[in-house]
PDB file of C-alpha atoms in Angstrom:
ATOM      1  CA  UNK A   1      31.443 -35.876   3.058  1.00 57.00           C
ATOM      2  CA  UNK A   2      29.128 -39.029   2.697  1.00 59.00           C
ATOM      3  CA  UNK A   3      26.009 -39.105   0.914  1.00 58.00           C
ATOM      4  CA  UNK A   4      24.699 -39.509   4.032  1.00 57.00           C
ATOM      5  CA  UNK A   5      25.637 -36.536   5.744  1.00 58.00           C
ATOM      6  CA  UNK A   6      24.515 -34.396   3.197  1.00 59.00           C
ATOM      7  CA  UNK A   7      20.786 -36.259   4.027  1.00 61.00           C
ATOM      8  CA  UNK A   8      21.116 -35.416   7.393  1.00 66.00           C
ATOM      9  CA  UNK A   9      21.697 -32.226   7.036  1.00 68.00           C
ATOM     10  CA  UNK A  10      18.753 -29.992   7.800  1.00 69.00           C
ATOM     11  CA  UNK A  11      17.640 -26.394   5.673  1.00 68.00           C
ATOM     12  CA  UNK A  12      16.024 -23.898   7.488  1.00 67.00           C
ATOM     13  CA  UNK A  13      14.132 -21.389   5.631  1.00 63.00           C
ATOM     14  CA  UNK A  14      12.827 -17.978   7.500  1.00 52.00           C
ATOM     15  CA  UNK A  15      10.409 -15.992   6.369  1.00 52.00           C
ATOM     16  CA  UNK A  16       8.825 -12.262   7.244  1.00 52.00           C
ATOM     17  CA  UNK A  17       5.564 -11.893   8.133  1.00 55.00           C
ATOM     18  CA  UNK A  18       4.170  -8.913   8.629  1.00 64.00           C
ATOM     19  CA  UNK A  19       0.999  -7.774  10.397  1.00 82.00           C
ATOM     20  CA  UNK A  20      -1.655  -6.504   9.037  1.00 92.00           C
ATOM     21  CA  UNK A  21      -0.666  -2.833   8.688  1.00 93.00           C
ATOM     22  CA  UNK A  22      -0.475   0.203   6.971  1.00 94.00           C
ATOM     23  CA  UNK A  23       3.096   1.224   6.585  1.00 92.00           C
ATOM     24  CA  UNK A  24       3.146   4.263   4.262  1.00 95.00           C
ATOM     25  CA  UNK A  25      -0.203   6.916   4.316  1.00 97.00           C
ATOM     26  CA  UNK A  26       1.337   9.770   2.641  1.00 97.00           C
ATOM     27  CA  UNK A  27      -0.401  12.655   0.736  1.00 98.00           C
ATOM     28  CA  UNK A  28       1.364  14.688  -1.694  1.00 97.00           C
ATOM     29  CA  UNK A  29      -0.441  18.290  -2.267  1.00 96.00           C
ATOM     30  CA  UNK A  30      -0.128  20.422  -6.139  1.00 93.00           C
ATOM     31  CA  UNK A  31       2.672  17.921  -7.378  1.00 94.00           C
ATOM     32  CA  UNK A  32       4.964  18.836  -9.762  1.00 93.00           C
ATOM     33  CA  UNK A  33       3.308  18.179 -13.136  1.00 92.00           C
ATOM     34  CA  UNK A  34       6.712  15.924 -14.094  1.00 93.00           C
ATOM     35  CA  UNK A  35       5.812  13.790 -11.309  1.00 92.00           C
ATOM     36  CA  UNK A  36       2.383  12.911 -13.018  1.00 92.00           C
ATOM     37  CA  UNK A  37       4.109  12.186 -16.348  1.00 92.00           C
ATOM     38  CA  UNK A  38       6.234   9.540 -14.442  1.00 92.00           C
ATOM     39  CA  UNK A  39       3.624   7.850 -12.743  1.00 91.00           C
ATOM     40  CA  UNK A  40       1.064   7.873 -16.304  1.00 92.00           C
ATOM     41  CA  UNK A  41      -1.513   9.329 -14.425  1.00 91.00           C
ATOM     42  CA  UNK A  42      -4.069  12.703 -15.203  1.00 90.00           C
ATOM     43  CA  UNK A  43      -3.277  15.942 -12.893  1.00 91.00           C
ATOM     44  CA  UNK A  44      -6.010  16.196 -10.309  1.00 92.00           C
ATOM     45  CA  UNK A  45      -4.433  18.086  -7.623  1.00 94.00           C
ATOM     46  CA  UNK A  46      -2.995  15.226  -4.842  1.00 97.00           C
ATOM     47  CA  UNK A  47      -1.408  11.753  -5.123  1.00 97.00           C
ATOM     48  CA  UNK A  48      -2.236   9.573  -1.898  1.00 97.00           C
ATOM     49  CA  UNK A  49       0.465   6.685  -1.515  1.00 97.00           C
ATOM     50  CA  UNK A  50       0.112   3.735   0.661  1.00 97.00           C
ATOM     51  CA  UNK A  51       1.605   0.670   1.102  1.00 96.00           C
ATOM     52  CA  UNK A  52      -0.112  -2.195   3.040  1.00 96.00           C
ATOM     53  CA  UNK A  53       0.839  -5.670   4.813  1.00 94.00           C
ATOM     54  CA  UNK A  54      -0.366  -8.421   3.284  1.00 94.00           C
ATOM     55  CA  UNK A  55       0.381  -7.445   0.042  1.00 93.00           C
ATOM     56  CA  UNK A  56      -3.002  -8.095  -1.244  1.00 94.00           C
ATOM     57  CA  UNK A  57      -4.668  -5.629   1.262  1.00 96.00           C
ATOM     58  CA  UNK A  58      -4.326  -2.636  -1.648  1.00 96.00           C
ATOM     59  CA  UNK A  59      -7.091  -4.041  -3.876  1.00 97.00           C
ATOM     60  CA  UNK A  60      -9.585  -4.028  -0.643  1.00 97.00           C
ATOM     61  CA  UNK A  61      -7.955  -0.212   0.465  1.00 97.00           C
ATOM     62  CA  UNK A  62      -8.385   0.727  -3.245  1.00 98.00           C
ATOM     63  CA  UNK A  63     -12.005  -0.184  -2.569  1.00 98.00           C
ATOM     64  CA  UNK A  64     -12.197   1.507   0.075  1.00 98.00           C
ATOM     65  CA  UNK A  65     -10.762   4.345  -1.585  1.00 98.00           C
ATOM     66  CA  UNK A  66     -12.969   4.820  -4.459  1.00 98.00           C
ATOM     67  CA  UNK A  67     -15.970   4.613  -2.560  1.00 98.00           C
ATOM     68  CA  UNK A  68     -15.374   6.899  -0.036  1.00 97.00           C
ATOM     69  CA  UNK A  69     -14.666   9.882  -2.446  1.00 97.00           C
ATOM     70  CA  UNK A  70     -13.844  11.315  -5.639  1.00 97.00           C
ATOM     71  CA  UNK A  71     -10.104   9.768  -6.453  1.00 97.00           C
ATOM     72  CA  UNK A  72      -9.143   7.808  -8.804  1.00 96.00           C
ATOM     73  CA  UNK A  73      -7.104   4.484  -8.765  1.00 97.00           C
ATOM     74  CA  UNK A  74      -3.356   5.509 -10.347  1.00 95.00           C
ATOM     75  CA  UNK A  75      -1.270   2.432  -9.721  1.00 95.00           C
ATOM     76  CA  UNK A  76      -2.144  -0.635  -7.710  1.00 96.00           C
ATOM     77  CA  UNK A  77       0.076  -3.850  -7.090  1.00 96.00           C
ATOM     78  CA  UNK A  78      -1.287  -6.426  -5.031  1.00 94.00           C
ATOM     79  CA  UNK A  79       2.357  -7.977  -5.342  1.00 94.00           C
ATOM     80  CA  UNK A  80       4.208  -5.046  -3.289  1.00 94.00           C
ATOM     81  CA  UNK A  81       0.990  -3.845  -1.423  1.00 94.00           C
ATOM     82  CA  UNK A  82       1.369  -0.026  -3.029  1.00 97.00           C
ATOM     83  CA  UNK A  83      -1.596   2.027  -3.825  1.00 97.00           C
ATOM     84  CA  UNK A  84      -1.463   5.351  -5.810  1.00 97.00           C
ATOM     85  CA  UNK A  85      -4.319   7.232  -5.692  1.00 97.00           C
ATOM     86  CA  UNK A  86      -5.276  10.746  -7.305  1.00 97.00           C
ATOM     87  CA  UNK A  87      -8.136  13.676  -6.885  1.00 97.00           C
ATOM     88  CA  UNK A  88      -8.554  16.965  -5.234  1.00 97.00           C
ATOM     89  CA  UNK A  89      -6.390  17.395  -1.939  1.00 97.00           C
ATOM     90  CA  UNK A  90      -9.837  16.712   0.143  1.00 97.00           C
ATOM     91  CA  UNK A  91     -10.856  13.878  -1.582  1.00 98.00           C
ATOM     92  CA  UNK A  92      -7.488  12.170  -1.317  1.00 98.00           C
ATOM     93  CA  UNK A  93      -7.203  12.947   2.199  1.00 97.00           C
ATOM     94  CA  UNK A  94     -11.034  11.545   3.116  1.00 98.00           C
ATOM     95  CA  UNK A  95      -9.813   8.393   0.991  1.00 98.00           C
ATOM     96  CA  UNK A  96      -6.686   8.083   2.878  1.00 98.00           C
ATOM     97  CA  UNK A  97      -8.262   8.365   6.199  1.00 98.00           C
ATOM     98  CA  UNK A  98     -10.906   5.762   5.442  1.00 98.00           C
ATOM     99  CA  UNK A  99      -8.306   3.386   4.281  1.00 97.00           C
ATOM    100  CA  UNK A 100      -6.911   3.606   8.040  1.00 97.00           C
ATOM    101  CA  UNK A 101     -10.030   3.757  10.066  1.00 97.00           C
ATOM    102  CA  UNK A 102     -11.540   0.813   7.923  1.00 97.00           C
ATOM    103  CA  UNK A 103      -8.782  -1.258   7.899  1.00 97.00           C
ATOM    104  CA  UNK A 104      -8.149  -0.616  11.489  1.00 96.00           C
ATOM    105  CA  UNK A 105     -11.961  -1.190  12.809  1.00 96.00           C
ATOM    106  CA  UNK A 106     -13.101  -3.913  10.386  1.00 95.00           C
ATOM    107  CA  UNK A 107      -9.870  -6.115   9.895  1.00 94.00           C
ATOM    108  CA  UNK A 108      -7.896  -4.990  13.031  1.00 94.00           C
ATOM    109  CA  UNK A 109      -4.997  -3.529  11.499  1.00 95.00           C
ATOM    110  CA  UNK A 110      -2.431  -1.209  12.740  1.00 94.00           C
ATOM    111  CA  UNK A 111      -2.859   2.239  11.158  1.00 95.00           C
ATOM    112  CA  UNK A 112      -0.151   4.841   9.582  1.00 94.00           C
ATOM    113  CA  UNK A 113       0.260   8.311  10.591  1.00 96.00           C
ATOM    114  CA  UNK A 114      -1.151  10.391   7.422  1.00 97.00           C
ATOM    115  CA  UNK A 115       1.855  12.589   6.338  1.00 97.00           C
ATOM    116  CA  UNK A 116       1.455  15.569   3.492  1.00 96.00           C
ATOM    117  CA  UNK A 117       4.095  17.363   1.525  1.00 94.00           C
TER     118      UNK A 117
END
């Protein structure tokens, strides 16, 4: 092959993009106390775990979290779009359902289903 068929050849790159969605709302009620010791983070009852397209929407739902009740920010990656967040089983859920409804009314994104264990 010529040097000039190798310049004509043509690269296509794809990418994903997502919406702007929450793909994982999931509330985990009285973990086990080994599952706290994994994650680094102080026993308070629940975990809430969400993960958000684009990436970078986790530092506005951690926001969102925080001030709409009594959790606590465990992990956050604005890389991945994963939020951890930890309180009483209430307070986690009235975080996690703000983090929908805001997202979905104020920045028109597509909700998750809230799921407990």
């Amino acid at each position: 092959m010529s040097a000039a068929d190798e310049f004509d050849k043509k690269r296509i790159i794809q990418e994903s993009v997502p919406g702007k969605q929450v793909t994982l709302a999931h509330i985990i009620a009285s973990p086990i106390p080994d599952l706290y010791d994994r994650l680094g983070i102080e026993e308070k009852g629940a975990i809430g775990i969400s993960t958000l397209t684009p990436c970078e929407t986790a530092i506005i739902a951690a926001d969102i979290a925080t001030k709409a009740s009594d959790v606590e920010i465990g992990f956050l990656d604005r890389f991945t779009g994963s939020l951890v967040i930890s309180g009483d089983v209430a307070s986690v859920e009235a975080a996690m359902i703000a983090i929908n409804d805001t997202l979905e009314k104020l920045l028109d994104f597509t909700p998750a289903k809230i799921t407990r264990t």
